[in-house]
Amino acid sequence: MITVTGESVCAGVTFGPVFVFSRGESKVKRSHVESSEDEIERFEKARKKAIGELDILYNKAITEVGEANAMIFQIHQMMLEDLDYTESVKNIITNELLNAETAVAQTCDNFVAMFRAMDDSYMRERSADVKDVSERLIQILSGKNKDAIVSDKPSIIIADDLAPSETVQFDKDKILAFVTEGGSTHSHTAILARMMNIPAMIGAKGALNADFNGKDAIVDGFTGTVYIEPDEETIEKMKAKKRETDKQRALLEKLKGKASVTKDGQKIELCANIGSVMDVASVLRNDAEGIGLFRSEFLYLESRDYPSEDVQFGVYREVLSKMNGKRVIIRTLDIGADKQANYFHLPKEENPALGMRAIRFCLQHTDIFKTQLRALYRASVFGNLAIMFPMIVSEWEVLKVLEIIDEVKRELSEEGIACAKKVELGCMIETPAAALISDILAKHLDFFSIGTNDLTQYTLAADRQNPKLSFIRNEHHTAILRLIRAVTENAHKNGAWVGICGELAADEELIELFLAMGIDELSVIPSFILPLRKKITETDVSAIKDMVLSKYLM
Ligand code: PEP
Ligand code: MG
């Protein structure tokens, strides 16, 4: 048995085979061939295999991300049928007697250069697709299957680290646990693991070993330990731990349908954070009172190109309809920093967390922003929609956003498209600046949602992606808690309500403080709803208020 330890980011115990995730970058080996006929046959076989793979991906994508997004795989198939492309590969093989991998790579370079030189921006973007298709062919030709990065049976995923764009591509039914050598507790992969409620650990130095592939393992997400080829004693111990966890979960089931009210009658709304339509099932299963944060950027990260207004409308409508009148807060695009999608072509920045991200990007690219707002307002008639804006630092940003919203609503009305009479508008409080001017911001908005993940990063000047700074990232820091209190007071004085949607909202130790401050809503990973409700129903706020306020705020 090999034991590797790290830091837990999501509790639970799971058993299963290991799948070691490697990015499998392909370097093309240039060589000469004796027979061009044989080499062309090899190319043809690879081409047919690629078309078959794309068929499978197309069908999978239709059910997971909808037809419009799935189209990209059909476009890739068309490229593989394109005579100019295939003839170019064959000509290089015949004329230069080069191997198929090199012929594909050369053709790819030529086509990319040609697409990039085109005036039409849509055609310029297609260069990324040529690269993608060619990479698929090269991987097949060199015996490394691109989609073999996705395990075909439920597995414990071990990786060095995972970008959000990689985690969203995993088939979620096939993930039993995440174990990463790098990562940090507030990385989006950690958040995704908690969202899926699967055991996860980071900082597991020594876990990324190709020899572990396929071996049986156990992840103990409570202690942050992975056991490779566990011995009998460990198996029995872990089975007992799993039985105990399952029992606790069954007890929490009894709280479903109950209100989140303290012993002395103070109510707090318990809502859920989601990243996609698929998470709504878990929201309903865990009896959340609404959705407090829909990270809409995941819709963009899952796509190969900007999701169209219709695609977004379909997604928002589905979430709103499924929530059946419960409030759904959708956060507008929070792209940038660790959340990157190639087609945005965001320039490389020295300090991306302090760079062109979120609302800054949207205010510079109003066409992209307006597409999202149009989709949101069109969907607003299908439920109880609220919209919020990420990374606000100034009043002028809020005023500009409100101006654009007026424009969008006017355009929709001129087109005869109905919108809901009332859509609550709010902003994230993720920066010290926003917290300090929250009295001014509250005059223009209905609510705030405090994003403690970024608020901690910016207040303590400690990168949330950097695991080495975890000793600095103390979310119970008096500065953070005082900012939360100030925001709550400013909001209430100016007629706005306040929620918390960062990871701190699920911190059971702080629930008494949040109740004492008068926070109106907490939005957490769905699986945290019932444990928090238990804690709330056991609390008597009047009895502890003064004590907790002075303990945490000094
Ligand atoms: C936050 O910053 O606390 C937040 C909820 O947003 P995200 O984690 O998506 O940056
Ligand atoms: Mg944030």
Coordinates of C-alpha atoms and ligand atoms in Angstrom, one line a residue:
M1 CA 0.0 0.0 0.0
I2 CA 1.2 3.5 -0.8
T3 CA -0.1 6.4 1.2
V4 CA 0.0 10.0 -0.1
T5 CA -1.3 12.9 1.9
G6 CA -2.4 16.4 1.0
E7 CA -5.0 18.9 2.0
S8 CA -8.7 18.1 2.0
V9 CA -11.0 20.3 -0.1
C10 CA -14.1 18.1 0.1
A11 CA -14.9 15.5 2.7
G12 CA -16.1 12.0 2.0
V13 CA -14.7 8.5 1.4
T14 CA -14.6 6.9 -2.0
F15 CA -13.2 3.6 -3.4
G16 CA -12.2 3.1 -7.1
P17 CA -9.6 2.7 -9.7
V18 CA -7.1 5.5 -10.4
F19 CA -7.0 7.4 -13.6
V20 CA -3.9 9.5 -14.0
F21 CA -4.7 12.5 -16.1
S22 CA -1.9 13.7 -18.5
R23 CA -2.3 16.4 -21.1
G24 CA -0.5 14.2 -23.7
E25 CA 1.0 17.0 -25.8
S26 CA 2.0 15.6 -29.1
K27 CA 5.3 16.5 -30.6
V28 CA 5.4 15.6 -34.3
K29 CA 8.4 13.4 -35.3
R30 CA 9.4 14.1 -38.9
S31 CA 10.5 11.1 -40.9
H32 CA 10.6 9.8 -44.4
V33 CA 8.6 6.9 -45.7
E34 CA 9.3 4.3 -48.4
S35 CA 5.8 3.9 -49.7
S36 CA 3.5 6.9 -50.1
E37 CA 0.5 4.5 -50.8
D38 CA 0.9 2.8 -47.4
E39 CA 1.3 6.2 -45.7
I40 CA -1.8 7.6 -47.4
E41 CA -3.7 4.5 -46.3
R42 CA -2.6 5.1 -42.7
F43 CA -3.8 8.7 -43.0
E44 CA -7.2 7.6 -44.4
K45 CA -7.6 5.2 -41.5
A46 CA -6.8 7.9 -38.9
R47 CA -9.2 10.3 -40.7
K48 CA -12.1 7.8 -40.5
K49 CA -11.3 7.1 -36.8
A50 CA -11.3 10.9 -36.1
I51 CA -14.7 11.3 -37.8
G52 CA -16.1 8.4 -35.7
E53 CA -14.8 10.0 -32.5
L54 CA -16.4 13.3 -33.4
D55 CA -19.7 11.5 -33.9
I56 CA -19.5 10.2 -30.4
L57 CA -18.6 13.7 -29.0
Y58 CA -21.4 15.3 -31.0
N59 CA -24.0 13.0 -29.5
K60 CA -22.6 13.4 -26.0
A61 CA -22.5 17.2 -26.4
I62 CA -26.1 17.4 -27.6
T63 CA -27.4 16.0 -24.3
E64 CA -24.9 17.9 -22.1
V65 CA -24.6 21.3 -23.7
G66 CA -27.3 21.5 -26.3
E67 CA -27.4 21.3 -30.1
A68 CA -26.0 24.7 -30.8
N69 CA -22.8 24.0 -28.9
A70 CA -22.5 20.5 -30.2
M71 CA -22.4 21.8 -33.8
I72 CA -18.7 22.5 -33.4
F73 CA -18.0 18.7 -33.7
Q74 CA -19.9 18.6 -37.0
I75 CA -17.9 21.5 -38.3
H76 CA -14.7 19.5 -37.4
Q77 CA -16.1 16.5 -39.3
M78 CA -16.7 18.7 -42.3
M79 CA -13.1 19.9 -42.1
L80 CA -11.9 16.3 -42.2
E81 CA -14.0 15.8 -45.4
D82 CA -12.7 18.9 -47.0
L83 CA -10.9 18.1 -50.2
D84 CA -8.4 21.0 -50.0
Y85 CA -7.3 19.8 -46.6
T86 CA -7.1 16.1 -47.4
E87 CA -5.5 16.6 -50.8
S88 CA -2.8 18.9 -49.3
V89 CA -1.9 16.1 -46.8
K90 CA -1.8 13.5 -49.5
N91 CA 0.3 15.7 -51.8
I92 CA 2.9 16.3 -49.1
I93 CA 3.1 12.5 -48.5
T94 CA 3.4 11.7 -52.2
N95 CA 5.7 14.6 -53.3
E96 CA 8.1 14.7 -50.3
L97 CA 7.7 11.1 -49.0
L98 CA 7.1 12.5 -45.5
N99 CA 5.2 10.6 -42.8
A100 CA 1.5 11.4 -42.3
E101 CA 2.0 13.2 -38.9
T102 CA 4.4 15.7 -40.6
A103 CA 2.1 16.1 -43.6
V104 CA -0.9 16.9 -41.3
A105 CA 1.2 19.3 -39.2
Q106 CA 2.4 21.2 -42.3
T107 CA -1.1 21.3 -43.8
C108 CA -2.3 22.6 -40.5
D109 CA 0.3 25.4 -40.4
N110 CA -0.6 26.4 -44.0
F111 CA -4.4 26.5 -43.3
V112 CA -4.0 28.3 -40.0
A113 CA -1.9 31.0 -41.8
M114 CA -4.5 31.2 -44.5
F115 CA -7.5 31.6 -42.1
R116 CA -5.6 34.1 -39.9
A117 CA -5.1 36.3 -43.0
M118 CA -8.8 36.5 -43.7
D119 CA -10.8 39.7 -43.2
D120 CA -13.8 38.0 -41.8
S121 CA -13.4 37.6 -38.0
Y122 CA -15.6 34.4 -38.0
M123 CA -13.2 32.8 -40.6
R124 CA -10.1 34.0 -38.6
E125 CA -11.5 32.2 -35.5
R126 CA -11.7 28.9 -37.6
S127 CA -7.9 28.6 -37.4
A128 CA -8.3 27.3 -33.9
D129 CA -10.6 24.5 -35.3
V130 CA -8.1 23.5 -37.9
K131 CA -5.5 23.2 -35.2
D132 CA -7.9 21.1 -33.0
V133 CA -8.8 18.8 -35.9
S134 CA -5.2 18.4 -36.9
E135 CA -4.1 17.7 -33.3
R136 CA -6.8 14.9 -33.1
L137 CA -5.4 13.3 -36.3
I138 CA -1.8 13.5 -35.1
Q139 CA -2.7 12.0 -31.8
I140 CA -4.4 9.1 -33.5
L141 CA -1.6 8.6 -36.0
S142 CA 1.0 8.6 -33.2
G143 CA -1.1 6.2 -31.1
K144 CA -2.2 8.6 -28.4
N145 CA -5.9 9.0 -28.4
K146 CA -7.0 12.6 -27.5
D147 CA -10.1 11.4 -25.8
A148 CA -8.3 8.8 -23.8
I149 CA -7.8 11.6 -21.4
V150 CA -11.3 10.8 -20.3
S151 CA -11.6 7.6 -18.4
D152 CA -14.4 5.3 -19.6
K153 CA -15.2 4.0 -16.1
P154 CA -15.8 5.8 -12.8
S155 CA -12.4 6.7 -11.5
I156 CA -10.3 8.6 -9.0
I157 CA -8.8 11.4 -11.1
I158 CA -5.1 12.2 -10.2
A159 CA -3.6 15.2 -11.9
D160 CA -0.9 17.8 -11.4
D161 CA -3.5 20.5 -11.5
L162 CA -6.6 21.1 -13.5
A163 CA -7.8 24.3 -15.3
P164 CA -11.5 25.0 -15.1
S165 CA -11.7 24.5 -18.9
E166 CA -10.3 20.9 -18.3
T167 CA -12.5 20.0 -15.4
V168 CA -15.7 21.0 -17.3
Q169 CA -14.7 18.6 -20.0
F170 CA -14.7 15.6 -17.7
D171 CA -17.7 13.3 -17.9
K172 CA -19.0 14.0 -14.4
D173 CA -20.5 10.5 -13.9
K174 CA -17.0 9.1 -14.3
I175 CA -15.4 11.1 -11.5
L176 CA -15.2 9.5 -8.0
A177 CA -12.7 11.9 -6.5
F178 CA -10.1 14.5 -7.5
V179 CA -6.6 14.3 -6.2
T180 CA -4.2 17.0 -7.4
E181 CA -0.5 17.6 -6.7
G182 CA -1.0 21.4 -7.1
G183 CA -4.1 23.4 -6.7
S184 CA -5.4 25.5 -3.9
T185 CA -8.5 25.3 -1.7
H186 CA -10.2 28.1 -3.5
S187 CA -9.3 27.1 -7.0
H188 CA -12.3 26.4 -9.2
T189 CA -11.5 22.7 -9.4
A190 CA -11.9 22.6 -5.6
I191 CA -15.1 24.4 -5.9
L192 CA -16.3 22.1 -8.6
A193 CA -15.4 19.0 -6.4
R194 CA -17.5 20.5 -3.6
M195 CA -20.3 21.3 -6.0
M196 CA -20.3 17.6 -7.1
N197 CA -19.9 16.6 -3.5
I198 CA -17.1 14.2 -4.2
P199 CA -14.0 13.7 -2.0
A200 CA -11.2 15.9 -3.2
M201 CA -7.7 16.8 -2.0
I202 CA -4.9 19.1 -3.2
G203 CA -1.2 19.3 -2.6
A204 CA -0.9 15.5 -2.8
K205 CA 2.8 15.5 -3.7
G206 CA 3.8 12.1 -5.1
A207 CA 0.3 11.1 -6.3
L208 CA 1.0 11.9 -9.9
N209 CA 2.6 8.6 -10.9
A210 CA 1.8 6.9 -14.2
D211 CA 2.3 3.5 -12.4
F212 CA -0.8 4.1 -10.3
N213 CA -3.0 4.1 -13.4
G214 CA -5.7 1.5 -13.1
K215 CA -4.7 0.5 -9.5
D216 CA -7.4 0.3 -6.8
A217 CA -7.3 3.2 -4.4
I218 CA -9.3 4.9 -1.6
V219 CA -9.6 8.6 -1.1
D220 CA -10.3 9.8 2.4
G221 CA -11.5 13.4 1.8
F222 CA -11.8 14.0 5.5
T223 CA -8.1 13.8 6.2
G224 CA -6.8 14.4 2.7
T225 CA -5.3 11.0 2.2
V226 CA -5.1 8.7 -0.8
Y227 CA -4.3 5.0 -0.3
I228 CA -3.0 3.2 -3.5
E229 CA -3.6 -0.6 -3.4
P230 CA -4.9 -0.3 0.2
D231 CA -4.3 -3.2 2.6
E232 CA -7.2 -5.1 4.3
E233 CA -7.0 -3.2 7.5
T234 CA -7.3 0.2 5.7
I235 CA -10.2 -1.1 3.5
E236 CA -12.1 -2.1 6.6
K237 CA -11.4 1.1 8.4
M238 CA -12.5 3.2 5.4
K239 CA -15.6 1.1 4.9
A240 CA -16.6 1.9 8.5
K241 CA -16.0 5.6 8.0
K242 CA -18.1 5.6 4.8
R243 CA -20.9 3.8 6.6
E244 CA -20.8 6.5 9.4
T245 CA -20.9 9.4 6.8
D246 CA -23.8 7.8 5.0
K247 CA -25.7 7.6 8.3
Q248 CA -25.1 11.3 9.0
R249 CA -26.4 12.2 5.6
A250 CA -29.5 10.1 6.2
L251 CA -30.2 12.1 9.4
L252 CA -30.0 15.4 7.5
E253 CA -32.6 14.2 5.1
K254 CA -35.1 14.8 7.8
L255 CA -34.5 18.6 7.5
K256 CA -35.8 18.7 3.9
G257 CA -38.9 20.9 3.6
K258 CA -38.2 22.7 6.9
A259 CA -37.5 26.4 7.1
S260 CA -34.1 27.8 7.9
V261 CA -35.1 29.6 11.1
T262 CA -33.3 30.0 14.3
K263 CA -34.8 29.0 17.7
D264 CA -35.7 32.7 18.3
G265 CA -37.4 33.1 14.9
Q266 CA -34.7 34.7 12.8
K267 CA -34.9 33.6 9.2
I268 CA -32.0 33.4 6.8
E269 CA -32.4 32.2 3.2
L270 CA -30.2 29.2 2.3
C271 CA -29.5 29.1 -1.4
A272 CA -27.1 27.2 -3.7
N273 CA -24.2 28.0 -6.0
I274 CA -24.3 26.3 -9.4
G275 CA -22.1 26.3 -12.6
S276 CA -24.5 24.6 -15.0
V277 CA -28.0 23.4 -15.6
M278 CA -27.0 20.0 -14.6
D279 CA -26.3 21.2 -11.0
V280 CA -30.0 22.2 -10.6
A281 CA -30.8 18.5 -9.8
S282 CA -28.5 18.7 -6.8
V283 CA -30.0 22.0 -5.8
L284 CA -33.5 20.6 -5.7
R285 CA -32.3 17.3 -4.0
N286 CA -30.7 19.3 -1.2
D287 CA -33.8 21.5 -0.8
A288 CA -32.2 24.9 -1.4
E289 CA -34.5 27.9 -1.2
G290 CA -33.1 29.4 -4.4
I291 CA -30.0 29.8 -6.4
G292 CA -27.7 32.5 -5.0
L293 CA -25.0 32.3 -7.6
F294 CA -25.1 30.8 -11.1
R295 CA -21.5 31.2 -12.4
S296 CA -22.5 31.9 -16.0
E297 CA -18.9 31.9 -17.2
F298 CA -18.9 28.1 -17.1
L299 CA -21.3 28.3 -20.0
Y300 CA -18.6 30.1 -21.9
L301 CA -15.8 27.8 -20.7
E302 CA -17.7 24.7 -21.9
S303 CA -18.1 26.2 -25.4
R304 CA -15.7 26.3 -28.2
D305 CA -17.0 29.7 -29.2
Y306 CA -19.1 32.5 -27.7
P307 CA -22.4 31.0 -26.8
S308 CA -25.1 32.7 -28.9
E309 CA -28.0 34.6 -27.4
D310 CA -30.3 31.7 -28.2
V311 CA -28.1 29.1 -26.6
Q312 CA -27.8 31.2 -23.4
F313 CA -31.5 32.0 -23.4
G314 CA -32.2 28.2 -23.5
V315 CA -29.9 27.6 -20.5
Y316 CA -31.3 30.4 -18.4
R317 CA -34.9 29.5 -19.2
E318 CA -34.3 25.9 -18.2
V319 CA -32.7 26.8 -14.9
L320 CA -35.5 29.3 -14.1
S321 CA -38.2 26.9 -15.1
K322 CA -36.7 24.1 -13.1
M323 CA -36.5 26.3 -10.0
N324 CA -40.2 26.9 -10.3
G325 CA -40.6 30.4 -9.0
K326 CA -37.7 30.3 -6.5
R327 CA -35.2 33.1 -7.0
V328 CA -32.3 32.5 -9.3
I329 CA -29.4 34.9 -9.2
I330 CA -27.4 34.7 -12.4
R331 CA -24.0 36.4 -12.3
T332 CA -22.9 37.9 -15.6
L333 CA -19.7 36.7 -17.3
D334 CA -16.8 36.6 -14.9
I335 CA -14.1 35.7 -17.4
G336 CA -10.4 36.3 -16.8
A337 CA -7.8 35.4 -14.2
D338 CA -7.9 31.6 -13.9
K339 CA -11.1 31.3 -16.0
Q340 CA -9.8 31.4 -19.6
A341 CA -11.3 30.3 -22.8
N342 CA -9.1 30.4 -26.0
Y343 CA -11.6 32.0 -28.2
F344 CA -11.6 35.1 -26.0
H345 CA -8.0 35.7 -27.0
L346 CA -7.4 37.5 -23.8
P347 CA -3.9 39.1 -23.8
K348 CA -1.3 37.7 -21.4
E349 CA -1.2 39.9 -18.3
E350 CA 1.4 40.2 -15.6
N351 CA -1.2 40.1 -12.9
P352 CA -4.4 38.5 -14.4
A353 CA -6.3 38.6 -11.1
L354 CA -5.8 42.4 -11.2
G355 CA -6.4 42.6 -14.9
M356 CA -9.0 42.8 -17.6
R357 CA -11.6 40.5 -16.1
A358 CA -15.3 40.2 -15.3
I359 CA -17.2 43.5 -15.6
R360 CA -14.1 45.3 -16.9
F361 CA -14.1 43.0 -19.9
C362 CA -17.8 43.3 -20.4
L363 CA -17.8 47.0 -20.3
Q364 CA -15.1 47.0 -23.0
H365 CA -16.9 44.4 -25.1
T366 CA -20.5 45.6 -24.9
D367 CA -21.5 43.4 -27.8
I368 CA -20.7 40.3 -25.8
F369 CA -22.2 41.8 -22.6
K370 CA -25.4 42.8 -24.4
T371 CA -25.8 39.3 -25.9
Q372 CA -25.9 37.9 -22.4
L373 CA -28.2 40.6 -21.1
R374 CA -30.6 40.1 -23.9
A375 CA -30.7 36.3 -23.2
L376 CA -31.2 37.0 -19.5
Y377 CA -34.1 39.4 -20.0
R378 CA -35.7 37.2 -22.6
A379 CA -35.6 34.3 -20.0
S380 CA -36.8 36.5 -17.2
V381 CA -40.5 35.7 -17.9
F382 CA -39.9 32.0 -17.1
G383 CA -39.2 32.4 -13.4
N384 CA -37.9 34.6 -10.6
L385 CA -34.7 36.1 -12.1
A386 CA -32.1 38.3 -10.4
I387 CA -28.9 39.4 -12.1
M388 CA -25.6 40.4 -10.5
F389 CA -22.4 41.8 -11.7
P390 CA -18.9 40.6 -10.7
M391 CA -15.7 42.6 -9.7
I392 CA -17.3 46.0 -9.2
V393 CA -15.0 48.6 -7.8
S394 CA -16.7 51.9 -8.7
E395 CA -20.1 53.6 -8.8
W396 CA -19.6 54.5 -12.5
E397 CA -19.4 50.8 -13.4
V398 CA -22.8 50.2 -11.8
L399 CA -24.3 53.3 -13.5
K400 CA -22.9 52.2 -16.9
V401 CA -24.3 48.7 -16.4
L402 CA -27.7 50.1 -15.6
E403 CA -27.5 52.3 -18.7
I404 CA -26.8 49.2 -20.9
I405 CA -29.6 47.3 -19.2
D406 CA -32.0 50.1 -20.1
E407 CA -30.8 50.0 -23.7
V408 CA -31.3 46.2 -23.8
K409 CA -34.8 46.4 -22.4
R410 CA -35.7 49.2 -24.8
E411 CA -34.5 47.1 -27.8
L412 CA -36.4 44.0 -26.6
S413 CA -39.5 46.0 -26.2
E414 CA -39.2 47.5 -29.7
E415 CA -38.9 44.0 -31.0
G416 CA -42.1 43.0 -29.1
I417 CA -40.2 40.7 -26.7
A418 CA -41.7 40.5 -23.2
C419 CA -39.5 40.8 -20.1
A420 CA -40.4 40.2 -16.4
K421 CA -41.8 43.3 -14.7
K422 CA -39.2 43.1 -11.9
V423 CA -35.7 41.6 -12.2
E424 CA -33.7 42.3 -9.0
L425 CA -30.3 43.7 -9.7
G426 CA -27.3 43.4 -7.5
C427 CA -23.5 43.3 -7.5
M428 CA -20.8 41.1 -6.0
I429 CA -18.8 42.6 -3.2
E430 CA -15.4 41.1 -4.0
T431 CA -13.1 44.0 -3.7
P432 CA -12.3 46.2 -0.7
A433 CA -13.3 49.2 -2.8
A434 CA -16.8 47.9 -3.4
A435 CA -17.1 47.1 0.3
L436 CA -16.0 50.6 1.3
I437 CA -18.5 52.3 -1.0
S438 CA -21.3 49.9 -0.5
D439 CA -23.5 52.6 1.0
I440 CA -23.2 54.5 -2.4
L441 CA -23.7 51.3 -4.5
A442 CA -26.7 50.2 -2.4
K443 CA -28.6 53.3 -3.6
H444 CA -28.7 51.9 -7.1
L445 CA -29.2 48.2 -6.4
D446 CA -31.5 45.7 -4.8
F447 CA -28.9 43.5 -3.2
F448 CA -25.3 42.6 -2.6
S449 CA -23.7 39.2 -2.7
I450 CA -20.3 39.1 -0.9
G451 CA -17.7 37.0 -2.8
T452 CA -15.4 36.1 0.1
N453 CA -13.1 34.1 -2.2
D454 CA -11.9 37.2 -4.1
L455 CA -12.6 39.6 -1.2
T456 CA -10.0 37.7 0.9
Q457 CA -7.6 37.6 -2.0
Y458 CA -7.8 41.3 -2.6
T459 CA -8.0 42.4 1.1
L460 CA -5.1 40.2 2.2
A461 CA -3.1 40.7 -1.0
A462 CA -2.8 36.9 -1.3
D463 CA -3.3 35.1 -4.6
R464 CA -6.1 32.5 -4.2
Q465 CA -4.4 30.2 -6.7
N466 CA -1.2 30.0 -4.7
P467 CA -1.2 27.1 -2.3
K468 CA 2.0 28.5 -0.6
L469 CA 0.0 31.4 0.7
S470 CA -2.5 29.4 2.6
F471 CA -0.9 30.5 5.9
I472 CA -1.7 34.1 4.9
R473 CA -5.2 33.4 3.6
N474 CA -7.1 33.5 6.9
E475 CA -10.7 34.1 6.0
H476 CA -11.5 34.7 9.6
H477 CA -9.2 37.7 9.5
T478 CA -10.8 40.6 11.4
A479 CA -10.4 42.8 8.3
I480 CA -12.6 40.4 6.2
L481 CA -15.2 40.0 8.9
R482 CA -15.4 43.8 9.6
L483 CA -15.8 44.4 5.8
I484 CA -18.7 41.9 5.8
R485 CA -20.3 43.7 8.7
A486 CA -19.8 47.2 7.1
V487 CA -21.4 46.0 3.9
T488 CA -24.4 44.5 5.7
E489 CA -25.0 47.7 7.7
N490 CA -24.6 49.9 4.6
A491 CA -26.9 47.7 2.6
H492 CA -29.6 47.6 5.2
K493 CA -29.5 51.4 5.8
N494 CA -30.0 52.0 2.1
G495 CA -32.8 49.5 1.5
A496 CA -30.8 46.6 0.0
W497 CA -30.4 43.0 1.2
V498 CA -27.2 41.1 1.6
G499 CA -26.0 37.6 0.9
I500 CA -22.7 35.8 0.9
C501 CA -21.8 33.4 -1.9
G502 CA -18.1 32.9 -1.4
E503 CA -16.9 29.6 0.2
L504 CA -16.9 31.3 3.6
A505 CA -20.8 31.2 3.6
A506 CA -20.5 27.5 4.3
D507 CA -18.2 27.9 7.3
E508 CA -20.2 26.3 10.1
E509 CA -18.1 28.1 12.7
L510 CA -19.2 31.5 11.4
I511 CA -22.9 30.9 11.0
E512 CA -23.6 32.4 14.4
L513 CA -21.7 35.5 13.4
F514 CA -23.5 35.8 10.1
L515 CA -26.8 35.5 11.9
A516 CA -25.7 38.1 14.5
M517 CA -24.8 40.5 11.8
G518 CA -28.2 40.1 10.1
I519 CA -27.0 38.6 6.8
D520 CA -30.1 37.8 4.8
E521 CA -28.9 35.0 2.6
L522 CA -26.2 32.4 2.3
S523 CA -25.4 30.7 -0.9
V524 CA -23.3 27.5 -0.7
I525 CA -22.5 24.3 -2.5
P526 CA -25.8 22.3 -2.6
S527 CA -24.5 19.6 -0.3
F528 CA -23.9 22.1 2.5
I529 CA -27.5 23.3 2.6
L530 CA -28.8 20.7 5.1
P531 CA -25.8 20.7 7.5
L532 CA -26.2 24.5 7.7
R533 CA -29.9 24.3 8.2
K534 CA -29.3 22.0 11.1
K535 CA -26.9 24.5 12.6
I536 CA -29.3 27.4 12.1
T537 CA -32.3 25.6 13.7
E538 CA -30.1 24.9 16.7
T539 CA -29.0 28.5 17.2
D540 CA -30.6 31.1 19.5
V541 CA -29.2 34.4 18.1
S542 CA -30.4 36.7 20.9
A543 CA -28.4 34.6 23.4
I544 CA -25.1 34.7 21.5
K545 CA -25.2 37.9 19.5
D546 CA -23.1 40.2 21.7
M547 CA -20.6 37.5 22.5
V548 CA -19.9 36.5 18.8
L549 CA -19.8 40.1 17.6
S550 CA -17.1 41.0 20.1
K551 CA -15.3 37.7 19.7
Y552 CA -14.8 38.1 15.9
L553 CA -15.0 41.8 15.3
M554 CA -13.1 42.9 18.4
Ligands
PEP1 C1 -16.0 34.9 -4.8 O1 -15.1 35.5 -5.3 O2 -16.2 34.7 -3.6 C2 -17.0 34.2 -5.7 C3 -18.1 33.7 -5.2 O3 -16.7 34.2 -7.1 P1 -15.7 33.2 -7.7 O4 -15.3 32.2 -6.7 O5 -16.4 32.6 -8.9 O6 -14.6 34.1 -8.1
MG2 MG -15.0 36.1 -7.4

